[in-house]
Short mmCIF file of C-alpha atoms and ligand atoms in Angstrom, two decimals:
data_model
loop_
_atom_site.label_atom_id
_atom_site.label_comp_id
_atom_site.label_asym_id
_atom_site.label_seq_id
_atom_site.Cartn_x
_atom_site.Cartn_y
_atom_site.Cartn_z
CA UNK A 23 -62.60 22.63 83.44
CA UNK A 24 -63.40 19.16 82.18
CA UNK A 25 -63.82 17.16 85.38
CA UNK A 26 -62.67 13.57 85.98
CA UNK A 27 -65.47 11.24 84.93
CA UNK A 28 -65.85 13.13 81.63
CA UNK A 29 -65.02 11.60 78.26
CA UNK A 30 -61.98 12.66 76.25
CA UNK A 31 -62.10 11.91 72.53
CA UNK A 32 -58.80 11.06 70.83
CA UNK A 33 -58.52 11.05 67.05
CA UNK A 34 -55.95 8.40 66.13
CA UNK A 35 -55.45 4.98 67.66
CA UNK A 36 -51.70 4.29 67.81
CA UNK A 37 -49.26 4.03 70.69
CA UNK A 38 -49.46 7.76 71.43
CA UNK A 39 -53.22 7.45 71.86
CA UNK A 40 -52.70 4.36 73.99
CA UNK A 41 -50.34 6.15 76.37
CA UNK A 42 -52.60 9.23 76.46
CA UNK A 43 -55.55 6.99 77.30
CA UNK A 44 -53.63 5.34 80.13
CA UNK A 45 -52.71 8.74 81.60
CA UNK A 46 -56.32 9.89 81.24
CA UNK A 47 -57.67 6.74 82.90
CA UNK A 48 -55.32 7.24 85.84
CA UNK A 49 -56.96 10.63 86.42
CA UNK A 50 -60.47 9.23 86.19
CA UNK A 51 -61.39 10.12 82.60
CA UNK A 52 -63.02 7.86 80.03
CA UNK A 53 -61.42 7.81 76.60
CA UNK A 54 -63.15 7.40 73.26
CA UNK A 55 -60.78 6.54 70.38
CA UNK A 56 -61.66 7.44 66.77
CA UNK A 57 -59.52 5.65 64.17
CA UNK A 58 -59.90 3.87 60.83
CA UNK A 59 -58.08 0.72 61.97
CA UNK A 60 -59.87 -2.52 62.73
CA UNK A 61 -58.22 -2.97 66.14
CA UNK A 62 -56.28 0.18 67.08
CA UNK A 63 -53.82 -0.47 69.92
CA UNK A 64 -55.18 2.57 71.81
CA UNK A 65 -58.63 0.99 71.74
CA UNK A 66 -57.46 -1.87 73.96
CA UNK A 67 -57.09 0.49 76.92
CA UNK A 68 -59.99 2.86 76.19
CA UNK A 69 -63.65 2.84 77.16
CA UNK A 70 -65.03 3.23 73.62
CA UNK A 71 -63.62 2.90 70.11
CA UNK A 72 -65.27 4.15 66.92
CA UNK A 73 -63.99 2.91 63.62
CA UNK A 74 -64.16 5.72 61.09
CA UNK A 75 -62.13 7.33 58.32
CA UNK A 76 -60.34 10.58 59.15
CA UNK A 77 -62.31 12.45 56.46
CA UNK A 78 -65.77 11.05 57.29
CA UNK A 79 -67.44 14.24 58.50
CA UNK A 80 -70.71 12.54 59.53
CA UNK A 81 -68.89 10.04 61.70
CA UNK A 82 -66.63 12.77 63.12
CA UNK A 83 -69.73 14.82 63.95
CA UNK A 84 -71.28 11.90 65.88
CA UNK A 85 -67.96 11.32 67.65
CA UNK A 86 -67.86 15.02 68.62
CA UNK A 87 -71.33 14.75 70.22
CA UNK A 88 -70.27 11.75 72.31
CA UNK A 89 -67.24 13.36 74.00
CA UNK A 90 -66.69 16.35 76.31
CA UNK A 91 -63.40 17.48 74.76
CA UNK A 92 -61.30 16.17 71.88
CA UNK A 93 -57.66 15.94 70.94
CA UNK A 94 -55.58 14.09 68.32
CA UNK A 95 -52.50 11.92 68.34
CA UNK A 96 -52.03 11.47 64.59
CA UNK A 97 -50.68 14.15 62.30
CA UNK A 98 -51.83 13.15 58.85
CA UNK A 99 -55.43 14.13 59.41
CA UNK A 100 -56.96 16.47 56.91
CA UNK A 101 -56.90 19.92 58.52
CA UNK A 102 -60.39 20.60 57.10
CA UNK A 103 -61.81 17.55 58.88
CA UNK A 104 -60.19 18.65 62.10
CA UNK A 105 -61.60 22.17 61.70
CA UNK A 106 -65.04 20.57 61.21
CA UNK A 107 -64.54 18.62 64.44
CA UNK A 108 -63.57 21.86 66.21
CA UNK A 109 -66.93 23.36 65.20
CA UNK A 110 -68.73 20.58 67.10
CA UNK A 111 -66.64 20.05 70.22
CA UNK A 112 -63.87 21.76 72.12
CA UNK A 113 -60.69 20.56 70.38
CA UNK A 114 -57.08 21.01 71.51
CA UNK A 115 -54.44 21.66 70.24
CA UNK A 116 -55.84 24.23 67.78
CA UNK A 117 -56.20 22.88 64.21
CA UNK A 118 -54.03 25.76 62.97
CA UNK A 119 -51.05 24.22 64.78
CA UNK A 120 -51.60 21.00 62.85
CA UNK A 121 -52.03 22.84 59.58
CA UNK A 122 -48.67 24.59 60.01
CA UNK A 123 -46.86 21.47 61.23
CA UNK A 124 -48.12 19.44 58.25
CA UNK A 125 -46.31 21.73 55.85
CA UNK A 126 -42.52 22.00 56.12
CA UNK A 127 -42.44 25.36 54.33
CA UNK A 128 -45.15 26.80 56.56
CA UNK A 129 -43.52 25.57 59.78
CA UNK A 130 -40.09 26.87 58.83
CA UNK A 131 -41.57 30.23 57.85
CA UNK A 132 -43.64 30.43 61.03
CA UNK A 133 -40.71 29.61 63.30
CA UNK A 134 -38.23 31.85 61.52
CA UNK A 135 -40.70 34.76 61.73
CA UNK A 136 -40.58 34.25 65.49
CA UNK A 137 -36.79 34.52 65.48
CA UNK A 138 -35.89 30.81 65.18
CA UNK A 139 -32.89 29.63 63.16
CA UNK A 140 -33.57 27.13 60.36
CA UNK A 141 -31.39 25.40 57.76
CA UNK A 142 -31.28 27.40 54.52
CA UNK A 143 -34.25 26.17 52.47
CA UNK A 144 -36.18 26.71 49.27
CA UNK A 145 -39.49 25.49 47.86
CA UNK A 146 -39.17 22.97 45.00
CA UNK A 147 -42.01 22.13 42.65
CA UNK A 148 -40.05 20.77 39.70
CA UNK A 149 -36.55 19.78 38.66
CA UNK A 150 -35.67 23.32 37.52
CA UNK A 151 -36.58 24.65 40.98
CA UNK A 152 -34.37 21.98 42.51
CA UNK A 153 -31.41 22.97 40.34
CA UNK A 154 -31.95 26.63 41.26
CA UNK A 155 -32.20 25.74 44.96
CA UNK A 156 -28.97 23.71 44.80
CA UNK A 157 -27.22 26.60 43.01
CA UNK A 158 -28.38 29.01 45.72
CA UNK A 159 -27.98 26.88 48.85
CA UNK A 160 -25.21 24.51 47.75
CA UNK A 161 -24.57 20.85 48.58
CA UNK A 162 -24.78 18.66 50.55
CA UNK A 163 -28.48 19.02 51.14
CA UNK A 164 -31.69 17.08 51.57
CA UNK A 165 -34.76 17.11 49.39
CA UNK A 166 -37.89 16.42 51.45
CA UNK A 167 -41.54 16.15 50.52
CA UNK A 168 -43.28 19.21 51.90
CA UNK A 169 -46.05 17.12 53.44
CA UNK A 170 -46.60 13.61 54.82
CA UNK A 171 -42.97 12.80 55.63
CA UNK A 172 -42.13 10.94 58.82
CA UNK A 173 -39.31 8.85 60.25
CA UNK A 174 -37.04 9.98 57.41
CA UNK A 175 -39.47 8.83 54.68
CA UNK A 176 -39.95 11.03 51.61
CA UNK A 177 -36.34 12.29 51.67
CA UNK A 178 -33.36 12.17 49.32
CA UNK A 179 -29.82 13.20 50.18
CA UNK A 180 -28.07 15.31 47.57
CA UNK A 181 -24.29 15.37 47.65
CA UNK A 182 -23.65 17.04 44.30
CA UNK A 183 -25.71 18.94 41.71
CA UNK A 184 -25.50 15.79 39.55
CA UNK A 185 -27.92 14.10 41.97
CA UNK A 186 -30.74 16.51 41.13
CA UNK A 187 -32.44 14.41 38.43
CA UNK A 188 -32.41 11.15 40.37
CA UNK A 189 -33.47 12.82 43.63
CA UNK A 190 -36.38 14.63 42.00
CA UNK A 191 -37.47 11.38 40.30
CA UNK A 192 -38.01 9.72 43.71
CA UNK A 193 -40.47 12.41 44.82
CA UNK A 194 -43.34 11.50 42.46
CA UNK A 195 -43.78 15.14 41.47
CA UNK A 196 -45.12 16.30 44.84
CA UNK A 197 -44.16 19.74 46.24
CA UNK A 198 -40.88 19.55 48.14
CA UNK A 199 -38.42 21.62 50.10
CA UNK A 200 -34.66 21.57 49.57
CA UNK A 201 -32.64 22.13 52.73
CA UNK A 202 -28.96 22.75 53.19
CA UNK A 203 -27.32 20.03 55.29
CA UNK A 204 -26.73 21.18 58.87
CA UNK A 205 -23.49 19.87 60.30
CA UNK A 206 -24.77 19.25 63.77
CA UNK A 207 -23.17 17.86 66.90
CA UNK A 208 -26.36 16.20 68.07
CA UNK A 209 -30.14 16.26 67.79
CA UNK A 210 -32.52 17.18 70.57
CA UNK A 211 -36.14 18.02 71.13
CA UNK A 212 -38.08 20.42 73.23
CA UNK A 213 -41.33 19.32 74.83
CA UNK A 214 -43.52 22.06 76.25
CA UNK A 215 -47.05 21.96 77.61
CA UNK A 216 -49.27 25.01 77.57
CA UNK A 217 -52.65 25.53 79.24
CA UNK A 218 -55.41 27.80 78.01
CA UNK A 219 -54.67 30.36 80.76
CA UNK A 220 -51.25 30.80 79.09
CA UNK A 221 -49.29 28.98 81.80
CA UNK A 222 -46.67 26.60 80.48
CA UNK A 223 -44.00 24.11 81.49
CA UNK A 224 -41.04 22.67 79.60
CA UNK A 225 -39.22 19.39 80.06
CA UNK A 226 -35.51 18.76 80.50
CA UNK A 227 -34.11 18.34 77.00
CA UNK A 228 -33.45 14.83 75.60
CA UNK A 229 -30.64 14.05 73.18
CA UNK A 230 -32.14 12.01 70.36
CA UNK A 231 -30.26 9.40 68.34
CA UNK A 232 -31.71 8.01 65.12
CA UNK A 233 -31.05 4.83 63.15
CA UNK A 234 -32.03 5.02 59.47
CA UNK A 235 -34.18 8.08 60.17
CA UNK A 236 -36.13 6.41 63.01
CA UNK A 237 -35.66 7.51 66.61
CA UNK A 238 -33.60 4.83 68.37
CA UNK A 239 -33.00 6.40 71.78
CA UNK A 240 -33.47 9.53 73.87
CA UNK A 241 -31.10 10.36 76.71
CA UNK A 242 -31.53 12.92 79.49
CA UNK A 243 -29.53 14.91 80.55
CA UNK A 244 -28.46 15.53 77.00
CA UNK A 245 -24.87 16.57 77.71
CA UNK A 246 -23.07 19.87 77.69
CA UNK A 247 -23.20 20.62 73.93
CA UNK A 248 -26.99 20.45 73.96
CA UNK A 249 -27.60 21.82 77.43
CA UNK A 250 -25.80 25.03 76.40
CA UNK A 251 -28.45 25.48 73.69
CA UNK A 252 -31.48 24.38 75.68
CA UNK A 253 -32.34 27.81 77.06
CA UNK A 254 -32.56 29.43 73.61
CA UNK A 255 -34.54 26.49 72.19
CA UNK A 256 -36.92 26.46 75.17
CA UNK A 257 -37.58 30.18 74.80
CA UNK A 258 -38.36 29.63 71.11
CA UNK A 259 -40.68 26.67 71.81
CA UNK A 260 -42.63 28.69 74.37
CA UNK A 261 -42.86 31.58 71.90
CA UNK A 262 -44.19 29.23 69.20
CA UNK A 263 -46.75 27.79 71.64
CA UNK A 264 -47.92 31.26 72.66
CA UNK A 265 -48.13 32.48 69.04
CA UNK A 266 -50.36 29.50 68.20
CA UNK A 267 -52.52 30.00 71.30
CA UNK A 268 -51.57 26.41 71.88
CA UNK A 269 -53.19 24.14 74.42
CA UNK A 270 -51.58 20.73 75.01
CA UNK A 271 -48.17 19.21 74.52
CA UNK A 272 -46.04 20.61 71.69
CA UNK A 273 -42.74 19.19 70.41
CA UNK A 274 -40.03 21.02 68.50
CA UNK A 275 -37.02 19.15 67.08
CA UNK A 276 -33.63 20.81 66.81
CA UNK A 277 -30.08 20.25 65.64
CA UNK A 278 -27.36 21.44 68.04
CA UNK A 279 -25.05 23.23 65.60
CA UNK A 280 -21.96 25.36 66.19
CA UNK A 281 -24.16 28.42 65.47
CA UNK A 282 -26.75 27.44 68.09
CA UNK A 283 -30.00 25.48 67.92
CA UNK A 284 -31.35 24.96 64.40
CA UNK A 285 -35.09 24.25 64.28
CA UNK A 286 -35.91 21.21 62.14
CA UNK A 287 -39.60 20.46 62.60
CA UNK A 288 -42.45 20.48 65.05
CA UNK A 289 -45.22 18.10 66.05
CA UNK A 290 -48.46 19.38 67.61
CA UNK A 291 -48.69 16.35 69.88
CA UNK A 292 -46.96 14.14 72.37
CA UNK A 293 -43.77 12.72 70.90
CA UNK A 294 -41.63 9.60 70.88
CA UNK A 295 -38.70 11.62 72.24
CA UNK A 296 -40.82 12.27 75.35
CA UNK A 297 -41.68 8.67 76.25
CA UNK A 298 -38.98 8.72 78.93
CA UNK A 299 -41.14 11.20 80.89
CA UNK A 300 -43.50 8.39 82.01
CA UNK A 301 -41.00 7.23 84.64
CA UNK A 302 -38.29 9.87 84.20
CA UNK A 303 -40.25 13.04 84.98
CA UNK A 304 -42.58 13.81 87.86
CA UNK A 305 -45.43 14.37 85.40
CA UNK A 306 -45.34 12.60 82.04
CA UNK A 307 -45.88 14.32 78.70
CA UNK A 308 -49.11 12.30 78.39
CA UNK A 309 -50.47 13.43 81.73
CA UNK A 310 -49.56 17.06 81.06
CA UNK A 311 -51.29 16.89 77.67
CA UNK A 312 -54.45 15.52 79.32
CA UNK A 313 -54.21 18.15 82.08
CA UNK A 314 -53.90 20.95 79.51
CA UNK A 315 -56.74 19.67 77.35
CA UNK A 316 -59.01 19.37 80.40
CA UNK A 317 -58.08 22.78 81.82
CA UNK A 318 -56.33 21.33 84.89
CA UNK A 319 -53.15 22.84 86.36
CA UNK A 320 -49.97 21.57 84.68
CA UNK A 321 -47.68 19.19 86.58
CA UNK A 322 -44.04 19.37 87.58
CA UNK A 323 -41.58 18.29 84.85
CA UNK A 324 -38.51 17.75 87.04
CA UNK A 325 -36.42 14.61 86.42
CA UNK A 326 -36.95 11.71 88.82
CA UNK A 327 -33.45 10.27 88.30
CA UNK A 328 -29.91 11.43 87.62
CA UNK A 329 -30.05 9.93 84.14
CA UNK A 330 -32.88 8.57 82.02
CA UNK A 331 -32.58 6.60 78.78
CA UNK A 332 -35.39 5.54 76.49
CA UNK A 333 -34.79 2.92 73.79
CA UNK A 334 -37.37 2.15 71.16
CA UNK A 335 -38.17 -1.49 70.52
CA UNK A 336 -38.36 -1.68 66.74
CA UNK A 337 -39.70 -4.72 64.92
CA UNK A 338 -38.53 -7.98 66.47
CA UNK A 339 -36.51 -6.24 69.20
CA UNK A 340 -39.74 -6.49 71.14
CA UNK A 341 -39.18 -10.25 71.50
CA UNK A 342 -36.33 -9.52 73.93
CA UNK A 343 -38.73 -8.52 76.68
CA UNK A 344 -37.52 -11.06 79.20
CA UNK A 345 -33.86 -10.07 78.83
CA UNK A 346 -34.85 -6.42 79.12
CA UNK A 347 -36.59 -7.03 82.41
CA UNK A 348 -33.54 -8.72 83.92
CA UNK A 349 -32.38 -5.14 84.58
CA UNK A 350 -34.36 -4.00 87.65
CA UNK A 351 -34.07 -0.36 86.54
CA UNK A 352 -35.77 -1.04 83.21
CA UNK A 353 -39.42 -0.19 82.60
CA UNK A 354 -40.91 -1.93 79.63
CA UNK A 355 -43.75 -0.67 77.47
CA UNK A 356 -45.23 -2.88 74.77
CA UNK A 357 -47.90 -1.35 72.59
CA UNK A 358 -49.92 -4.45 71.72
CA UNK A 359 -49.61 -3.87 67.98
CA UNK A 360 -49.46 -7.45 66.74
CA UNK A 361 -47.18 -8.07 63.80
CA UNK A 362 -43.56 -6.97 64.47
CA UNK A 363 -42.71 -5.66 61.00
CA UNK A 364 -39.14 -4.35 60.44
CA UNK A 365 -38.73 -0.85 61.84
CA UNK A 366 -42.24 -0.77 63.34
CA UNK A 367 -42.40 0.89 66.75
CA UNK A 368 -43.56 -2.02 68.92
CA UNK A 369 -42.64 -0.68 72.34
CA UNK A 370 -39.95 1.09 74.31
CA UNK A 371 -37.84 0.63 77.41
CA UNK A 372 -36.93 3.35 79.87
CA UNK A 373 -33.97 2.92 82.21
CA UNK A 374 -33.49 5.15 85.21
CA UNK A 375 -30.05 5.62 86.70
CA UNK A 376 -30.68 6.85 90.22
P1 AMP B 13 -36.88 14.92 59.48
O1 AMP B 13 -37.89 14.03 58.81
O2 AMP B 13 -36.89 16.31 58.97
O3 AMP B 13 -36.95 14.83 60.98
O4 AMP B 13 -35.44 14.27 59.10
C1 AMP B 13 -35.05 13.00 59.54
C2 AMP B 13 -33.59 13.01 59.96
O5 AMP B 13 -32.75 13.37 58.85
C3 AMP B 13 -33.27 14.03 61.05
O6 AMP B 13 -33.54 13.53 62.32
C4 AMP B 13 -31.77 14.26 60.80
O7 AMP B 13 -31.02 13.20 61.35
C5 AMP B 13 -31.68 14.20 59.30
N1 AMP B 13 -31.83 15.56 58.72
C6 AMP B 13 -32.99 16.11 58.32
N2 AMP B 13 -32.81 17.36 57.84
C7 AMP B 13 -31.49 17.62 57.93
C8 AMP B 13 -30.66 18.74 57.61
N3 AMP B 13 -31.15 19.86 57.04
N4 AMP B 13 -29.33 18.65 57.87
C9 AMP B 13 -28.81 17.52 58.40
N5 AMP B 13 -29.53 16.42 58.71
C10 AMP B 13 -30.85 16.46 58.50
#
């Protein structure tokens, strides 16, 4: 067990790190942030911040020596650098989980081997592969970069085989995956926390609504169409966590389709679709991640209200903070990021309906 008073290292300095640091501080831990940014927003609420590149092994080695346990909140870290960190300090979740989640082909293969349902998909490395994939899977579909995609970036919709040339041209020649379009009723995510003794908890399932590929809101309970699929998706998420020997908070995203839950992607970290848990669940995703990483017992995930809604504050929406707080059931979170660029996640609001 890593006792309160110890130092938790977090690689990455964004809002996820900030909320992890706040949960850790509440339980008496010190947090040391490692990030390349000049003034990472997680650093504002942490005891120590080191500025370093994600592939600077010397700096990562020194960081490892200065903390009692380490975790990460950012996904685009080189898996090799993370494996190096794991050689020098206890690191959770396991780097293998990140390696799989960074690669859409690997994550779909991993989850389908465990019995999960995915959209039909094929690897695409050139335009000929894309034409073959479209012939096999059909249209509509989506071409996605295999790595480094987020918030709908690195994607092209394909509605007819004639779109192949233009879609491939937007991908800059990087390896991709072509997926058949899933006609889904709704999107939802599964958040599970697993401890190193194999115990685990799962959260009530949020329905997630996106605007232009960015999460706009999460609503719990998710409604009957999703709730009917939650049991199968939860069982799969727990199976994935166990197969990875996972320690920490793991997120799987799904489409609720007429055939049942279709796995889309996973994130080996706390997730935007779990921000509602800060006020809406008895133990937040951040606290359960810290508990798991420190070897503490996991906390209760039961809802604290009949209905919980989380809205992201994107770009200049954050300026509406005073209007937001005129609702006494609203809880506002602002990440202290500075410039409110369009689409940038600046904060979120959670409303509880008791
Ligand atoms: P992703 O980056 O994979 O999460 O995709 C971003 C968003 O695009 C998802 O949240 C869905 O709204 C949509 N999307 C992605 N893949 C598919 C698919 N195979 N079928 C239908 N919609 C999809």
